[in-house]
Coordinates of C-alpha atoms in Angstrom, one line a residue:
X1 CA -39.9 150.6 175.0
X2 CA -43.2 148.7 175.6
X3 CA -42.9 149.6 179.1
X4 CA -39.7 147.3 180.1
X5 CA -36.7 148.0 182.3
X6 CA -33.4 148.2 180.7
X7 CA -32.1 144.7 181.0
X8 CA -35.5 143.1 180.0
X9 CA -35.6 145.7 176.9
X10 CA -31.9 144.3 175.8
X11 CA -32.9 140.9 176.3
X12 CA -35.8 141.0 174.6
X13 CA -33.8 142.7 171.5
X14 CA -31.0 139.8 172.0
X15 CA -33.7 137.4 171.6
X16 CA -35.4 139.0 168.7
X17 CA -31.5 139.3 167.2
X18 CA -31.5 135.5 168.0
X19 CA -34.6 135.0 166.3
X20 CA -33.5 136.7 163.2
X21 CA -30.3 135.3 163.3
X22 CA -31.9 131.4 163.1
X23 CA -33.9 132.7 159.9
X24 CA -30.6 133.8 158.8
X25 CA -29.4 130.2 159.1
X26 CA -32.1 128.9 158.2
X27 CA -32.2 130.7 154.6
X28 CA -28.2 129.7 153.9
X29 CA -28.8 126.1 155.3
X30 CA -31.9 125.1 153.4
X31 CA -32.3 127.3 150.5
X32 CA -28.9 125.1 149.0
X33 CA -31.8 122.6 148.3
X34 CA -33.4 125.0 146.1
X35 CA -30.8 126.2 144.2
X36 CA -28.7 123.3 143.6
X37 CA -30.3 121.7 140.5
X38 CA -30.2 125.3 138.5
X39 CA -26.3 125.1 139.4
X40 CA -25.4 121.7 138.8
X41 CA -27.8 121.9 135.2
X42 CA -25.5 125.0 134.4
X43 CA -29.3 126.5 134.2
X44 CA -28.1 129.8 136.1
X45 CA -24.9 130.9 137.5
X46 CA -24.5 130.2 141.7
X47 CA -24.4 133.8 142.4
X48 CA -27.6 134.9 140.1
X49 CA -29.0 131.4 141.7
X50 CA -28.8 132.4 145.2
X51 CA -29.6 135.9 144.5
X52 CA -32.6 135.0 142.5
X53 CA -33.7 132.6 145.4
X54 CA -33.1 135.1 147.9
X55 CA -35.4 137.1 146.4
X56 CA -38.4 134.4 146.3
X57 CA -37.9 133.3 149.7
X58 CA -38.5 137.4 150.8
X59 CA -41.8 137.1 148.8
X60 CA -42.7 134.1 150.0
X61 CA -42.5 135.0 153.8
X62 CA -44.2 138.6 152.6
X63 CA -47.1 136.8 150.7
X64 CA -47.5 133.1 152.5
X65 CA -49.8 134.4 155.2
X66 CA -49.5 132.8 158.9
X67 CA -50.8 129.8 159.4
X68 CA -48.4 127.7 159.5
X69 CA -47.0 130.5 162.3
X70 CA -49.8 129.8 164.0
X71 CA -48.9 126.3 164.5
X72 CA -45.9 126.9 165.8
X73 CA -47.2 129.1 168.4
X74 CA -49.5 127.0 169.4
X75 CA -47.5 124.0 169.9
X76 CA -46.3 125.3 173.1
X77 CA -49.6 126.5 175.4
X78 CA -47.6 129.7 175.7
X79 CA -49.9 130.7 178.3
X80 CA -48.4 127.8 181.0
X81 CA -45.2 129.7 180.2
X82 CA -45.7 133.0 181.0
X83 CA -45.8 134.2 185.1
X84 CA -45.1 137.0 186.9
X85 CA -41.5 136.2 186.2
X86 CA -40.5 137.7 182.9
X87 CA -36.9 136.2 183.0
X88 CA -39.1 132.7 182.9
X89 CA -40.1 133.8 179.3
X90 CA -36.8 135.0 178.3
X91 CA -35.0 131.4 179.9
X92 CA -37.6 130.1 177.7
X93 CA -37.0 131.7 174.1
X94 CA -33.4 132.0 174.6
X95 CA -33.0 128.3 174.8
X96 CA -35.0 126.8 172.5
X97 CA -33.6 129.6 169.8
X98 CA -29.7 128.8 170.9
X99 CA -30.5 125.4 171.0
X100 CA -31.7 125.8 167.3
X101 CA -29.1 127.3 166.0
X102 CA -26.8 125.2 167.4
X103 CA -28.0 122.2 165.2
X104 CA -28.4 124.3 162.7
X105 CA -24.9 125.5 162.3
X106 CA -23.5 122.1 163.2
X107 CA -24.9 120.1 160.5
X108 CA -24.3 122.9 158.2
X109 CA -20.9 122.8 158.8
X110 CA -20.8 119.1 158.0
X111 CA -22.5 119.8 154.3
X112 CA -25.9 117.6 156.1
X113 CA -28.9 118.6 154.6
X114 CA -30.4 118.4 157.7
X115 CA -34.5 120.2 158.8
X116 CA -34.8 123.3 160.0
X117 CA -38.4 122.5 160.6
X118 CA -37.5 119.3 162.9
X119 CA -35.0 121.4 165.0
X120 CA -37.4 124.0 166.0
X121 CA -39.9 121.8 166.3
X122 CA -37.5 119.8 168.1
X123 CA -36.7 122.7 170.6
X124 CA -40.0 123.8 171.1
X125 CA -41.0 120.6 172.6
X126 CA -37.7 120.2 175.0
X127 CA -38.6 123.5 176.5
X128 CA -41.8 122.4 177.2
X129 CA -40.8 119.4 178.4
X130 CA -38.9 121.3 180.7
X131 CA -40.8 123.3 181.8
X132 CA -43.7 120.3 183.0
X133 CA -41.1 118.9 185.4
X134 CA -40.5 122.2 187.1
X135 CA -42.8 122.4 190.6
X136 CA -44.1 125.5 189.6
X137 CA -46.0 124.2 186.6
X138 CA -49.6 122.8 188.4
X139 CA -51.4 122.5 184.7
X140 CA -49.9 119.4 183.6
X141 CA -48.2 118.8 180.3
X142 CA -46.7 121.6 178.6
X143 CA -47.0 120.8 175.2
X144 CA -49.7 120.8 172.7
X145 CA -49.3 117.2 171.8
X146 CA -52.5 117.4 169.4
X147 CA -50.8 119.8 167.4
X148 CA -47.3 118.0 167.9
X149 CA -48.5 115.0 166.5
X150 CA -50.0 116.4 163.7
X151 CA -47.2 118.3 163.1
X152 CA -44.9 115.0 163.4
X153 CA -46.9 113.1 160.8
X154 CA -46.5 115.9 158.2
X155 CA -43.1 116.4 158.6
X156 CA -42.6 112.1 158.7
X157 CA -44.9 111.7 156.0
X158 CA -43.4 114.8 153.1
X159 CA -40.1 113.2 152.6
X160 CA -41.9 109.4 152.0
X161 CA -43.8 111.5 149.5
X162 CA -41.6 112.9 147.9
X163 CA -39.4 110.2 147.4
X164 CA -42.1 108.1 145.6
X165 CA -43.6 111.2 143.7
X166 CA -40.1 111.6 142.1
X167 CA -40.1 108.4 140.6
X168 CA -43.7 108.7 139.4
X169 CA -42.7 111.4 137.7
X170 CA -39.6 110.3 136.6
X171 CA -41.3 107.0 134.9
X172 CA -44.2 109.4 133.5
X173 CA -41.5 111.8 131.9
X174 CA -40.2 108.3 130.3
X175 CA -43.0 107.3 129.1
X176 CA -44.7 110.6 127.6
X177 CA -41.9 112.6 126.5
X178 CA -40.8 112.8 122.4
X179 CA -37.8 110.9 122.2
X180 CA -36.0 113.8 120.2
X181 CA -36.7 115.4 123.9
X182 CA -35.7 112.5 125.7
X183 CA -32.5 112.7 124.5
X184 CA -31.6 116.1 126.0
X185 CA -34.1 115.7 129.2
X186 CA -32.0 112.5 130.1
X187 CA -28.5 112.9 129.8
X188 CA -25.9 114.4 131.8
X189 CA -25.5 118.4 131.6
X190 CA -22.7 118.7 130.0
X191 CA -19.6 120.7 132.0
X192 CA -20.2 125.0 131.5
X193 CA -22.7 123.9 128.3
X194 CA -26.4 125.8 128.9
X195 CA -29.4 123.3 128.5
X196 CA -31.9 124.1 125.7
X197 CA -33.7 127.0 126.6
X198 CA -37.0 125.7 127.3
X199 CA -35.4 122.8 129.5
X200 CA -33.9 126.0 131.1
X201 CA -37.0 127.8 131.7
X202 CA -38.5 124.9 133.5
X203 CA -35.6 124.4 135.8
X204 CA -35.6 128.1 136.4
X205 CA -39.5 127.6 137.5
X206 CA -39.1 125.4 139.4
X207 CA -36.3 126.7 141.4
X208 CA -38.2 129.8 141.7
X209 CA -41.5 127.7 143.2
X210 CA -39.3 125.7 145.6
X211 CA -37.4 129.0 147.1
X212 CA -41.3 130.6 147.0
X213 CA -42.9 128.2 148.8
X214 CA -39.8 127.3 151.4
X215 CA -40.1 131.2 152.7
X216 CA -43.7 130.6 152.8
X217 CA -43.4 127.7 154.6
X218 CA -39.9 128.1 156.6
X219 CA -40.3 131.6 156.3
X220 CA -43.5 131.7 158.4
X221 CA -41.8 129.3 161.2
X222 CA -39.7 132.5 161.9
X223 CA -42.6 134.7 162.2
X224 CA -44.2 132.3 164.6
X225 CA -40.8 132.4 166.3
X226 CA -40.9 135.9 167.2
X227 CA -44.5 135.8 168.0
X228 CA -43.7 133.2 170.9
X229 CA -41.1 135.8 171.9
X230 CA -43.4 138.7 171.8
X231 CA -46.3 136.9 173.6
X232 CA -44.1 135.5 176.5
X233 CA -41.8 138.7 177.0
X234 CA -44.7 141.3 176.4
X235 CA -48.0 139.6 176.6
X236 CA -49.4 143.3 177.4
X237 CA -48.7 144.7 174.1
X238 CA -49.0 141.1 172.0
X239 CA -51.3 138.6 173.6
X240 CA -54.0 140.0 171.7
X241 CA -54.1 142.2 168.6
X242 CA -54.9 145.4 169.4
X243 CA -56.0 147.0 165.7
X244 CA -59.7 145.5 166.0
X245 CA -62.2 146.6 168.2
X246 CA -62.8 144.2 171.3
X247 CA -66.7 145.3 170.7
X248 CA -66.7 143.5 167.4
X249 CA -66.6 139.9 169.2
X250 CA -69.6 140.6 170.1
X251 CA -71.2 138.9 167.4
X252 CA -69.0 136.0 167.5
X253 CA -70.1 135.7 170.8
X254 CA -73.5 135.2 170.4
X255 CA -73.2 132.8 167.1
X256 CA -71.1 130.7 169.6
X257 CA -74.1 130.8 172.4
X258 CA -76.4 130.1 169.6
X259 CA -74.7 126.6 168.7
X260 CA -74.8 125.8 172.8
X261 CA -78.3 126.4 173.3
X262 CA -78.9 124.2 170.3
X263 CA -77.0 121.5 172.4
X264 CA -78.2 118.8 174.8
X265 CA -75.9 118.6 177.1
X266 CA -76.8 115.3 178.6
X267 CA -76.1 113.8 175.0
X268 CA -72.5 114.8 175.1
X269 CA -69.5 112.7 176.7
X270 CA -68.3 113.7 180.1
X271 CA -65.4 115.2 178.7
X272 CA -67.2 117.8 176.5
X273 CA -69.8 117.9 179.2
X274 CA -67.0 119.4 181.1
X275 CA -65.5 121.4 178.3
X276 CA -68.9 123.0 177.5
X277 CA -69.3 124.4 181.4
X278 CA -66.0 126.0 181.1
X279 CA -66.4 127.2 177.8
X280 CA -70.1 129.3 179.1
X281 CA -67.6 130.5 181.8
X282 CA -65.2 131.9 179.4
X283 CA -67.5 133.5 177.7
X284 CA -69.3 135.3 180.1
X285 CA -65.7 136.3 180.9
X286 CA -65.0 138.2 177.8
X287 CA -68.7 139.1 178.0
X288 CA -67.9 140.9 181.3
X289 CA -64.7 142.4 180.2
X290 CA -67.0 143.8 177.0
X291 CA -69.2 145.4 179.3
X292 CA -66.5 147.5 181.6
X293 CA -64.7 150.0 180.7
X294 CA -62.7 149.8 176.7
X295 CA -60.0 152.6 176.8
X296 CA -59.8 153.7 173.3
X297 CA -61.3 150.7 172.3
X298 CA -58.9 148.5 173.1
X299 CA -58.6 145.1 175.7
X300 CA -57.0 146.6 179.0
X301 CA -53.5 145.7 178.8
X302 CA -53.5 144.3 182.2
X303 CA -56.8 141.9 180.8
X304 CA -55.3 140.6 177.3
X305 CA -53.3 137.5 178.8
X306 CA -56.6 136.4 180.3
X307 CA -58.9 137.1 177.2
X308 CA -55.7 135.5 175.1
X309 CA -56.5 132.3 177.4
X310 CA -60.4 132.1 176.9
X311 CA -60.4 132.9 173.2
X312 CA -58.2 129.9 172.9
X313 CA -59.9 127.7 174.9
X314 CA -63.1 128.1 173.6
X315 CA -62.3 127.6 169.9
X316 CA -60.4 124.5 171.2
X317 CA -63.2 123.2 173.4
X318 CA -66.0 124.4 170.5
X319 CA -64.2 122.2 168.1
X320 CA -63.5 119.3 169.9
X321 CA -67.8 119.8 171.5
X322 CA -68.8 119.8 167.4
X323 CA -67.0 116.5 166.4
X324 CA -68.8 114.8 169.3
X325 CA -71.7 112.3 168.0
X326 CA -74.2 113.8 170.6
X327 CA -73.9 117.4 169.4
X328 CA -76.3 116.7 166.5
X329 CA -75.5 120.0 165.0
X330 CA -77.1 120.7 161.4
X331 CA -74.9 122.1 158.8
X332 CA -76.4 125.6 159.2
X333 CA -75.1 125.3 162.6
X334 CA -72.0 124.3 162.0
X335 CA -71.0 126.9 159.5
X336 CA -71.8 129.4 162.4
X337 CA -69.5 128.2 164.6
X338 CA -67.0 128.1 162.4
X339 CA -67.5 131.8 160.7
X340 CA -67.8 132.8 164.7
X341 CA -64.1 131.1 165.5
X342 CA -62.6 131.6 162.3
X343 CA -59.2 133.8 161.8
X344 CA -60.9 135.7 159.4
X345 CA -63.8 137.7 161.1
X346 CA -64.3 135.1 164.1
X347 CA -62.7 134.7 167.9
X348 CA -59.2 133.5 166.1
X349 CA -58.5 136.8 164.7
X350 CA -57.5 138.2 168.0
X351 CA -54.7 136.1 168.6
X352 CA -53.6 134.4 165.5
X353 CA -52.2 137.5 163.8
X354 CA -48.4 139.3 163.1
X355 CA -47.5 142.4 162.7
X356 CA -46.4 143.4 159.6
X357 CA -42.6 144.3 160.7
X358 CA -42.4 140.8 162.2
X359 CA -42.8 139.6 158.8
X360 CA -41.0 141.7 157.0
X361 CA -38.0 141.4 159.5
X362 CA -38.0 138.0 158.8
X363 CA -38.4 138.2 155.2
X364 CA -35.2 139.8 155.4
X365 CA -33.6 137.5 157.7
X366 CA -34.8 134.6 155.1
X367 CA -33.5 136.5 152.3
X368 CA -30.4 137.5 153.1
X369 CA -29.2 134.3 154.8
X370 CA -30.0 132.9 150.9
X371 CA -27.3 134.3 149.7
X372 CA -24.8 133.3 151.8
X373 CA -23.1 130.2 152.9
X374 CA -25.1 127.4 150.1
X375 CA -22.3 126.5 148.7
X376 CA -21.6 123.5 151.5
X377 CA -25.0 121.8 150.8
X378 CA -24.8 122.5 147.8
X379 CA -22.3 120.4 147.0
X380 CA -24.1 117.1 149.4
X381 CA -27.1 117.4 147.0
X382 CA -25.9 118.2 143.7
X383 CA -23.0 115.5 143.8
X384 CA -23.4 113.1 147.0
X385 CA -26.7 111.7 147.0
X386 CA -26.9 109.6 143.8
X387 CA -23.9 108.1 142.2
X388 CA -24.3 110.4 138.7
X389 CA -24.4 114.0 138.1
X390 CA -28.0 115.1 138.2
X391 CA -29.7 115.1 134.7
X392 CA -32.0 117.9 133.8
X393 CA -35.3 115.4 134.5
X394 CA -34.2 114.7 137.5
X395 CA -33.7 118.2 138.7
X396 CA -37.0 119.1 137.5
X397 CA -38.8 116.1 138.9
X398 CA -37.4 116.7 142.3
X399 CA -37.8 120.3 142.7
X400 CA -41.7 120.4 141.1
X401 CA -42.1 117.5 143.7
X402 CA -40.8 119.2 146.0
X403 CA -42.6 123.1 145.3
X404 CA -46.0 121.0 145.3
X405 CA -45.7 119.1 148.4
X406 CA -44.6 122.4 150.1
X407 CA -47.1 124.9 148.9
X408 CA -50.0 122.1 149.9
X409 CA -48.5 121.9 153.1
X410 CA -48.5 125.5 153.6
X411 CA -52.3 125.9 151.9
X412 CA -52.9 123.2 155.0
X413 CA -51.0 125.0 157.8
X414 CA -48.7 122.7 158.4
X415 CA -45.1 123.2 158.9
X416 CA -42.9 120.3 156.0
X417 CA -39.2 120.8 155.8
X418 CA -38.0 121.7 152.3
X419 CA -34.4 120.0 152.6
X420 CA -36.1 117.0 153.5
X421 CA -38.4 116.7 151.0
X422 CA -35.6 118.0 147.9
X423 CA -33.3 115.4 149.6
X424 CA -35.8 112.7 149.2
X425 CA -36.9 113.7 145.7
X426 CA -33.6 113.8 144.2
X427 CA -32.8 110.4 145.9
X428 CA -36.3 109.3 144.2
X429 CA -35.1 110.7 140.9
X430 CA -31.8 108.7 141.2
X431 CA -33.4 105.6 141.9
X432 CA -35.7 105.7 139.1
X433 CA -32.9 106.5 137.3
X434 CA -30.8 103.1 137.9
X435 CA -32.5 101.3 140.5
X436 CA -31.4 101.8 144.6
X437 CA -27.8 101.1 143.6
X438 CA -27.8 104.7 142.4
X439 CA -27.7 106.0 145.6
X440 CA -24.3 106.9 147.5
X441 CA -25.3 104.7 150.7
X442 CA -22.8 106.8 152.8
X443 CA -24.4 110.2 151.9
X444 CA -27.8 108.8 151.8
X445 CA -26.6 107.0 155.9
X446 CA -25.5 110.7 157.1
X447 CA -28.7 112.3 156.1
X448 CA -30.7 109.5 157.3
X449 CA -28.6 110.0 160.4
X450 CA -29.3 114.2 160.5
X451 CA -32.8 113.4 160.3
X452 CA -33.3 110.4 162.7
X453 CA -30.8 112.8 165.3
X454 CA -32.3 116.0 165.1
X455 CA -35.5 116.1 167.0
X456 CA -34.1 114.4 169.7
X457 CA -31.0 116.4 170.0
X458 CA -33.2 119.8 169.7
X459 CA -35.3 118.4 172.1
X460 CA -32.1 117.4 174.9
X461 CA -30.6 120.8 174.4
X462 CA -33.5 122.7 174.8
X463 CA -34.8 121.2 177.8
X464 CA -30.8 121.2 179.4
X465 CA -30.5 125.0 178.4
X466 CA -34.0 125.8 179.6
X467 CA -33.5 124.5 182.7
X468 CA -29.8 126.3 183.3
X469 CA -31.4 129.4 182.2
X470 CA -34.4 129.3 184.3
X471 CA -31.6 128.7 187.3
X472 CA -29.3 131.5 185.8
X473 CA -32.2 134.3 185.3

């Protein structure tokens, strides 16, 4: 299959498995945040909970598009990683998914609400880490560090968010709600007594939003995951997608030449001066490749890594060439360089897309792993973060917190963790409760410690595996 010998063919597969197993984790691990309020408000019985959630999350991956795939892949310059070697790729995805699960399993074990999000983030930047002290590796760093940072402030800035939203919303509830409502919204759920129906339906929703938007969210991570995999095991078949004719850049093309010639290059900074010669080479690179010979109009397999490279540097160089003062470009020209990049019907098309199986195997992954194994977490965020059982308000507050926050984030691209945002809503919804001395300061300490351990943890394993597997392989 895709043209591999046998042991490259069962290691791929035992990487994809790996990949699927993570997801797996990944759904049993942080999907507990979702569901906990609906159990711990009697709202809905744990099994239909988890079951119900299950089912979400699978929509959510099917539905949530890939963007925020995308920026996983593209936190690593995949491209450094792949040679001649394909056991480099494999050393490559093997550790940074074992490394992943690792964590994963660890803190789940312990009942820590820990991010999913931060450990494969986490282990995406050890193996590149790893991989730019290696003597083979002549183009530098080996990490997107643009796109790490970005992705560092997001997931820094979600749980700080959420954690003061939650008590905005808690104090608004207080001060808009009937007190005949009141009554019911803020006192404890009483032990196997159903809340009023219509505080039921709104728990209910917002469970169902949360576990939506964490398989859109988390769900795409996974996709992304197995993208890296394809791309640096079988960059013939995945580097580029092969559904859409090559010819159709065409046009692209030219929009992008247009919005050069309407530069002065002079005017730019050295930088972009440089950027803008290598971008014309690029392009007359995929103009050359447009010109030869397009077996069943596809990219030559043996091409794709190559047009992969240019198609990614020039929307990178393009971008960074437009935010530069001396580029003058008017609006009108602007919007052609973006339609000509775009993922839609531009450049980015090509190479930020999945196939529909990858998602759907990970939808399953997601899915499934929902419905097993919450029970752990569970029990650290229904019971162990504040000092009272969680009222029907504060479930509500966290969770509608916490589906906003994550369904921006994915409408932006960017990668949040849902535990960590849940975590820090409830703990928000506690202290608006009865002030900071609502919180149990040992659970609070452990998470705290989870989330201040993970990336670099992730990142040492990762780079230590990496490194014995590019020695083993």
């Amino acid at each position: 299959m895709f043209g591999l010998e046998t042991d490259v063919f069962l290691l791929l597969f035992l990487s994809l498995f790996a990949a699927c197993a993570f997801e797996f984790v990944n759904g049993f691990h942080d999907t507990a945040n979702a569901v906990a309020t609906v159990i711990y408000t009697n709202s809905l019985k744990p099994t239909v909970a988890v079951v119900w959630s299950g089912i979400c999350n699978f929509a959510g991956v099917l539905l949530g598009g890939i963007g925020v795939a995308m920026g996983i892949v593209n936190l690593l310059p995949v491209e450094l990683l792949v040679d001649q070697n394909v056991y480099h790729s494999i050393a490559m995805v093997l550790a940074l998914l074992i490394s992943a699960i690792i964590w994963n399993l660890g803190t789940w074990y312990f009942g820590l609400p820990s991010s999913s999000s931060h450990t494969l983030i986490g282990s995406i930047l050890g193996v590149g880490l790893a991989f730019s002290t290696l003597p083979e590796n002549t183009e530098g760093s080996a990490v997107n560090w643009e796109k790490a940072i970005e992705t560092g402030q997001a997931l820094l800035l979600s749980p700080l968010l959420g954690f003061s939203l939650a008590i905005v919303l808690m104090f608004l509830l207080r001060r808009s709600v009937p007190e005949e409502a009141k009554d019911q919204l803020f006192k404890e759920p009483k032990k196997h007594m159903l809340p009023p129906s219509w505080i039921r339906g709104i728990l209910i929703t917002t469970c169902s939003l949360v576990s939506f938007f964490h398989g859109s969210n988390d769900g795409q991570k996974g996709v992304g995951l197995v993208m890296l995999i394809l791309i640096g095991i079988v960059p013939f078949q995945f580097a580029v997608k092969s559904d859409v004719d090559p010819r159709s850049m065409q046009t692209n093309i030219a929009g992008i030449e247009q919005t050069i010639g309407a530069l002065n290059p002079s005017q730019l900074s050295p930088a972009n001066q440089t950027r803008l010669a290598h971008t014309r080479t690029e392009l007359a690179e995929l103009r050359s490749m447009l010109s030869g010979n397009l077996p069943d109009n596809q990219i030559p397999q043996e091409q794709r890594m190559q047009v992969r490279r240019d198609l990614l540097l020039i929307n990178s160089n393009m971008n960074k060439i437009a935010e530069d003062e001396g580029a003058n470009l008017s609006s009108n020209q602007l919007s052609v360089l973006k339609t000509s990049l775009s993922e839609e019907n531009g450049l980015r098309r090509f190479t930020d897309y999945a196939p529909f199986w990858v998602i759907l195997m990970i939808a399953l992954s997601l899915g499934l792993g929902t419905m097993i194994g919450w029970r752990r977490i569970v029990v650290t965020v229904g019971e162990k973060i504040g000092k009272q059982h969680l009222t029907y308000a504060q479930g509500a507050s966290a969770e509608l917190v916490a589906a906003s926050m994550i369904g921006l984030a994915s409408w932006a691209k960017l990668p949040v963790s849902t535990t960590h945002v849940l975590s820090s809503g409830i703990a928000g919804s506690m202290v608006a409760n009865r002030g900071i001395k609502n919180l149990q300061a040992g659970t609070v300490r452990n998470i705290a410690l989870a989330w201040v351990l993970t990336l670099p943890v992730s990142i040492l394993l990762s780079f230590t595996l990496y490194i014995f597997f590019r020695w083993l392989l």
